[in-house]
PDB file of C-alpha atoms in Angstrom:
ATOM      1  CA  UNK A   1       0.133   0.050  -0.011  1.00 44.00           C
ATOM      2  CA  UNK A   2       1.213   3.525  -0.954  1.00 49.00           C
ATOM      3  CA  UNK A   3       2.735   5.844   1.769  1.00 55.00           C
ATOM      4  CA  UNK A   4       0.111   8.714   0.411  1.00 52.00           C
ATOM      5  CA  UNK A   5      -3.209   6.325   0.658  1.00 60.00           C
ATOM      6  CA  UNK A   6      -3.779   7.708   4.570  1.00 78.00           C
ATOM      7  CA  UNK A   7      -7.048   7.892   6.404  1.00 83.00           C
ATOM      8  CA  UNK A   8      -7.809  11.191   4.274  1.00 84.00           C
ATOM      9  CA  UNK A   9      -8.261   9.132   1.133  1.00 87.00           C
ATOM     10  CA  UNK A  10     -10.381   6.908   2.671  1.00 91.00           C
ATOM     11  CA  UNK A  11     -12.432   9.548   3.748  1.00 92.00           C
ATOM     12  CA  UNK A  12     -12.729  11.136   0.613  1.00 92.00           C
ATOM     13  CA  UNK A  13     -13.718   7.566  -1.444  1.00 93.00           C
ATOM     14  CA  UNK A  14     -16.331   6.684   1.676  1.00 95.00           C
ATOM     15  CA  UNK A  15     -17.469  10.364   0.525  1.00 95.00           C
ATOM     16  CA  UNK A  16     -17.523   9.545  -3.206  1.00 94.00           C
ATOM     17  CA  UNK A  17     -19.069   6.245  -2.587  1.00 95.00           C
ATOM     18  CA  UNK A  18     -22.210   7.777  -0.703  1.00 95.00           C
ATOM     19  CA  UNK A  19     -22.544  10.565  -3.520  1.00 95.00           C
ATOM     20  CA  UNK A  20     -22.305   8.029  -5.934  1.00 95.00           C
ATOM     21  CA  UNK A  21     -24.887   5.631  -3.986  1.00 96.00           C
ATOM     22  CA  UNK A  22     -27.077   8.955  -4.076  1.00 95.00           C
ATOM     23  CA  UNK A  23     -26.794   9.648  -7.446  1.00 94.00           C
ATOM     24  CA  UNK A  24     -27.575   5.486  -8.547  1.00 95.00           C
ATOM     25  CA  UNK A  25     -30.595   6.034  -6.145  1.00 94.00           C
ATOM     26  CA  UNK A  26     -31.862   8.989  -7.931  1.00 93.00           C
ATOM     27  CA  UNK A  27     -31.717   7.373 -11.527  1.00 93.00           C
ATOM     28  CA  UNK A  28     -32.770   4.057 -10.271  1.00 93.00           C
ATOM     29  CA  UNK A  29     -36.473   6.089  -9.084  1.00 91.00           C
ATOM     30  CA  UNK A  30     -36.091   8.542 -12.098  1.00 89.00           C
ATOM     31  CA  UNK A  31     -36.521  11.457  -9.802  1.00 84.00           C
ATOM     32  CA  UNK A  32     -39.774  10.235  -9.153  1.00 84.00           C
ATOM     33  CA  UNK A  33     -40.833  10.278  -4.930  1.00 83.00           C
ATOM     34  CA  UNK A  34     -44.282  10.045  -3.218  1.00 78.00           C
ATOM     35  CA  UNK A  35     -47.450   8.703  -4.147  1.00 79.00           C
ATOM     36  CA  UNK A  36     -48.064  11.417  -6.365  1.00 78.00           C
ATOM     37  CA  UNK A  37     -45.478  10.450  -8.390  1.00 80.00           C
ATOM     38  CA  UNK A  38     -44.283  14.251  -9.465  1.00 79.00           C
ATOM     39  CA  UNK A  39     -40.800  13.996 -11.115  1.00 82.00           C
ATOM     40  CA  UNK A  40     -37.931  16.140  -9.723  1.00 84.00           C
ATOM     41  CA  UNK A  41     -35.450  14.561 -12.265  1.00 86.00           C
ATOM     42  CA  UNK A  42     -32.136  16.527 -13.304  1.00 86.00           C
ATOM     43  CA  UNK A  43     -30.011  14.701 -15.224  1.00 89.00           C
ATOM     44  CA  UNK A  44     -26.659  16.904 -14.167  1.00 90.00           C
ATOM     45  CA  UNK A  45     -27.684  15.737 -10.498  1.00 89.00           C
ATOM     46  CA  UNK A  46     -27.916  12.482 -10.897  1.00 91.00           C
ATOM     47  CA  UNK A  47     -24.762  11.864 -13.071  1.00 94.00           C
ATOM     48  CA  UNK A  48     -22.776  14.604 -11.067  1.00 92.00           C
ATOM     49  CA  UNK A  49     -23.311  12.345  -7.928  1.00 93.00           C
ATOM     50  CA  UNK A  50     -22.233   9.043  -9.969  1.00 94.00           C
ATOM     51  CA  UNK A  51     -19.204  10.730 -11.305  1.00 95.00           C
ATOM     52  CA  UNK A  52     -17.765  12.323  -8.604  1.00 94.00           C
ATOM     53  CA  UNK A  53     -16.096   9.300  -6.646  1.00 92.00           C
ATOM     54  CA  UNK A  54     -14.404   8.548 -10.017  1.00 94.00           C
ATOM     55  CA  UNK A  55     -13.313  12.396 -10.341  1.00 94.00           C
ATOM     56  CA  UNK A  56     -12.036  11.798  -6.902  1.00 93.00           C
ATOM     57  CA  UNK A  57      -9.958   9.028  -7.627  1.00 92.00           C
ATOM     58  CA  UNK A  58      -8.495  10.377 -10.363  1.00 94.00           C
ATOM     59  CA  UNK A  59      -7.824  13.322  -8.673  1.00 92.00           C
ATOM     60  CA  UNK A  60      -5.997  11.428  -5.499  1.00 89.00           C
ATOM     61  CA  UNK A  61      -4.123   9.650  -8.238  1.00 90.00           C
ATOM     62  CA  UNK A  62      -2.629  12.635  -9.174  1.00 91.00           C
ATOM     63  CA  UNK A  63      -1.486  13.434  -5.596  1.00 87.00           C
ATOM     64  CA  UNK A  64      -4.476  16.048  -5.582  1.00 89.00           C
ATOM     65  CA  UNK A  65      -5.947  15.426  -2.347  1.00 87.00           C
ATOM     66  CA  UNK A  66      -7.498  18.590  -1.626  1.00 87.00           C
ATOM     67  CA  UNK A  67      -8.791  19.226  -4.944  1.00 91.00           C
ATOM     68  CA  UNK A  68     -10.248  15.733  -4.456  1.00 92.00           C
ATOM     69  CA  UNK A  69     -11.638  16.698  -0.719  1.00 91.00           C
ATOM     70  CA  UNK A  70     -12.980  19.493  -2.226  1.00 91.00           C
ATOM     71  CA  UNK A  71     -15.142  17.797  -5.108  1.00 93.00           C
ATOM     72  CA  UNK A  72     -16.383  15.092  -2.892  1.00 93.00           C
ATOM     73  CA  UNK A  73     -18.107  17.983  -0.637  1.00 93.00           C
ATOM     74  CA  UNK A  74     -18.808  20.522  -3.436  1.00 94.00           C
ATOM     75  CA  UNK A  75     -20.971  18.127  -5.595  1.00 94.00           C
ATOM     76  CA  UNK A  76     -23.388  16.902  -3.181  1.00 94.00           C
ATOM     77  CA  UNK A  77     -23.603  19.859  -1.503  1.00 91.00           C
ATOM     78  CA  UNK A  78     -24.696  21.623  -4.716  1.00 92.00           C
ATOM     79  CA  UNK A  79     -26.541  18.929  -5.828  1.00 90.00           C
ATOM     80  CA  UNK A  80     -28.853  18.898  -2.332  1.00 89.00           C
ATOM     81  CA  UNK A  81     -29.443  22.536  -2.821  1.00 88.00           C
ATOM     82  CA  UNK A  82     -30.047  22.340  -6.460  1.00 87.00           C
ATOM     83  CA  UNK A  83     -32.619  19.529  -5.962  1.00 86.00           C
ATOM     84  CA  UNK A  84     -34.443  21.760  -3.207  1.00 85.00           C
ATOM     85  CA  UNK A  85     -34.339  24.941  -5.075  1.00 85.00           C
ATOM     86  CA  UNK A  86     -35.794  23.084  -8.464  1.00 75.00           C
ATOM     87  CA  UNK A  87     -32.927  22.779 -10.918  1.00 73.00           C
ATOM     88  CA  UNK A  88     -35.444  19.760 -12.211  1.00 63.00           C
ATOM     89  CA  UNK A  89     -38.751  19.136 -13.249  1.00 69.00           C
ATOM     90  CA  UNK A  90     -39.904  20.447 -10.038  1.00 73.00           C
ATOM     91  CA  UNK A  91     -38.567  21.901  -6.941  1.00 77.00           C
ATOM     92  CA  UNK A  92     -38.643  19.447  -4.028  1.00 78.00           C
ATOM     93  CA  UNK A  93     -39.207  21.570  -1.303  1.00 76.00           C
ATOM     94  CA  UNK A  94     -42.465  21.046  -2.439  1.00 76.00           C
ATOM     95  CA  UNK A  95     -42.912  17.283  -1.424  1.00 76.00           C
ATOM     96  CA  UNK A  96     -41.698  18.672   2.170  1.00 80.00           C
ATOM     97  CA  UNK A  97     -44.567  20.966   2.057  1.00 78.00           C
ATOM     98  CA  UNK A  98     -47.109  18.583   0.474  1.00 77.00           C
ATOM     99  CA  UNK A  99     -46.343  16.199   3.600  1.00 80.00           C
ATOM    100  CA  UNK A 100     -46.111  18.648   6.257  1.00 82.00           C
ATOM    101  CA  UNK A 101     -49.123  20.305   5.277  1.00 82.00           C
ATOM    102  CA  UNK A 102     -50.946  16.873   4.043  1.00 78.00           C
ATOM    103  CA  UNK A 103     -51.898  18.516   0.388  1.00 79.00           C
ATOM    104  CA  UNK A 104     -50.770  15.585  -1.569  1.00 73.00           C
ATOM    105  CA  UNK A 105     -48.860  13.326   0.585  1.00 72.00           C
ATOM    106  CA  UNK A 106     -49.151  11.340   4.022  1.00 78.00           C
ATOM    107  CA  UNK A 107     -45.514  10.512   4.980  1.00 79.00           C
ATOM    108  CA  UNK A 108     -42.440  10.873   3.174  1.00 82.00           C
ATOM    109  CA  UNK A 109     -41.320   8.331   0.136  1.00 83.00           C
ATOM    110  CA  UNK A 110     -38.664   5.956   2.111  1.00 89.00           C
ATOM    111  CA  UNK A 111     -36.632   6.690  -1.346  1.00 89.00           C
ATOM    112  CA  UNK A 112     -36.826  10.049  -0.558  1.00 88.00           C
ATOM    113  CA  UNK A 113     -35.373   9.890   2.448  1.00 90.00           C
ATOM    114  CA  UNK A 114     -32.754   7.753   1.641  1.00 94.00           C
ATOM    115  CA  UNK A 115     -31.628   9.952  -1.398  1.00 93.00           C
ATOM    116  CA  UNK A 116     -31.700  13.088   1.084  1.00 91.00           C
ATOM    117  CA  UNK A 117     -29.745  11.351   3.566  1.00 94.00           C
ATOM    118  CA  UNK A 118     -27.070   9.936   1.508  1.00 95.00           C
ATOM    119  CA  UNK A 119     -26.284  13.494  -0.257  1.00 94.00           C
ATOM    120  CA  UNK A 120     -26.464  14.904   3.517  1.00 94.00           C
ATOM    121  CA  UNK A 121     -23.854  12.407   4.175  1.00 96.00           C
ATOM    122  CA  UNK A 122     -21.874  12.442   1.294  1.00 95.00           C
ATOM    123  CA  UNK A 123     -21.547  16.272   2.421  1.00 95.00           C
ATOM    124  CA  UNK A 124     -20.681  15.863   5.911  1.00 95.00           C
ATOM    125  CA  UNK A 125     -18.089  13.093   5.156  1.00 94.00           C
ATOM    126  CA  UNK A 126     -16.680  15.324   2.407  1.00 92.00           C
ATOM    127  CA  UNK A 127     -16.467  18.381   4.970  1.00 92.00           C
ATOM    128  CA  UNK A 128     -14.510  16.129   7.454  1.00 91.00           C
ATOM    129  CA  UNK A 129     -12.051  15.152   4.077  1.00 87.00           C
ATOM    130  CA  UNK A 130     -11.394  18.881   3.846  1.00 86.00           C
ATOM    131  CA  UNK A 131      -9.906  19.306   7.396  1.00 86.00           C
ATOM    132  CA  UNK A 132      -8.055  16.218   7.302  1.00 82.00           C
ATOM    133  CA  UNK A 133      -4.391  16.445   7.194  1.00 70.00           C
ATOM    134  CA  UNK A 134      -3.374  15.680   3.607  1.00 67.00           C
ATOM    135  CA  UNK A 135      -0.781  13.301   2.450  1.00 66.00           C
ATOM    136  CA  UNK A 136       2.634  15.779   1.945  1.00 65.00           C
ATOM    137  CA  UNK A 137       1.218  18.390   4.173  1.00 66.00           C
ATOM    138  CA  UNK A 138       2.948  20.218   6.105  1.00 57.00           C
ATOM    139  CA  UNK A 139       3.085  19.478  10.056  1.00 56.00           C
TER     140      UNK A 139
END
């Protein structure tokens, strides 16, 4: 095992894999959540989340651990904001409003909760990766 592959590398890859899992779930359900089957799909969100793990791996192989940790933090963070603001076909905050006001939905779709949870987890783990010491960084 390389001396350059340390705990921060594992955290970066973990964040990338969480992000990839969120992207795969979003693609699998085709961006549709809830009993009303509203379409929240945006291909940039889906493919961006799925690609961030590969991008992080390439950046780490190029010994750019700081940029890799930035990528695994920024992509799920931006995707989460874009998902809720409505860069898809419909703004996802309406799903939350529908559930809380019981307009069209009575409860949260489990896939919706998993998708949002995976994006938030990827973002938080990416934030941890930003603050970990990178290989070759001065002590």
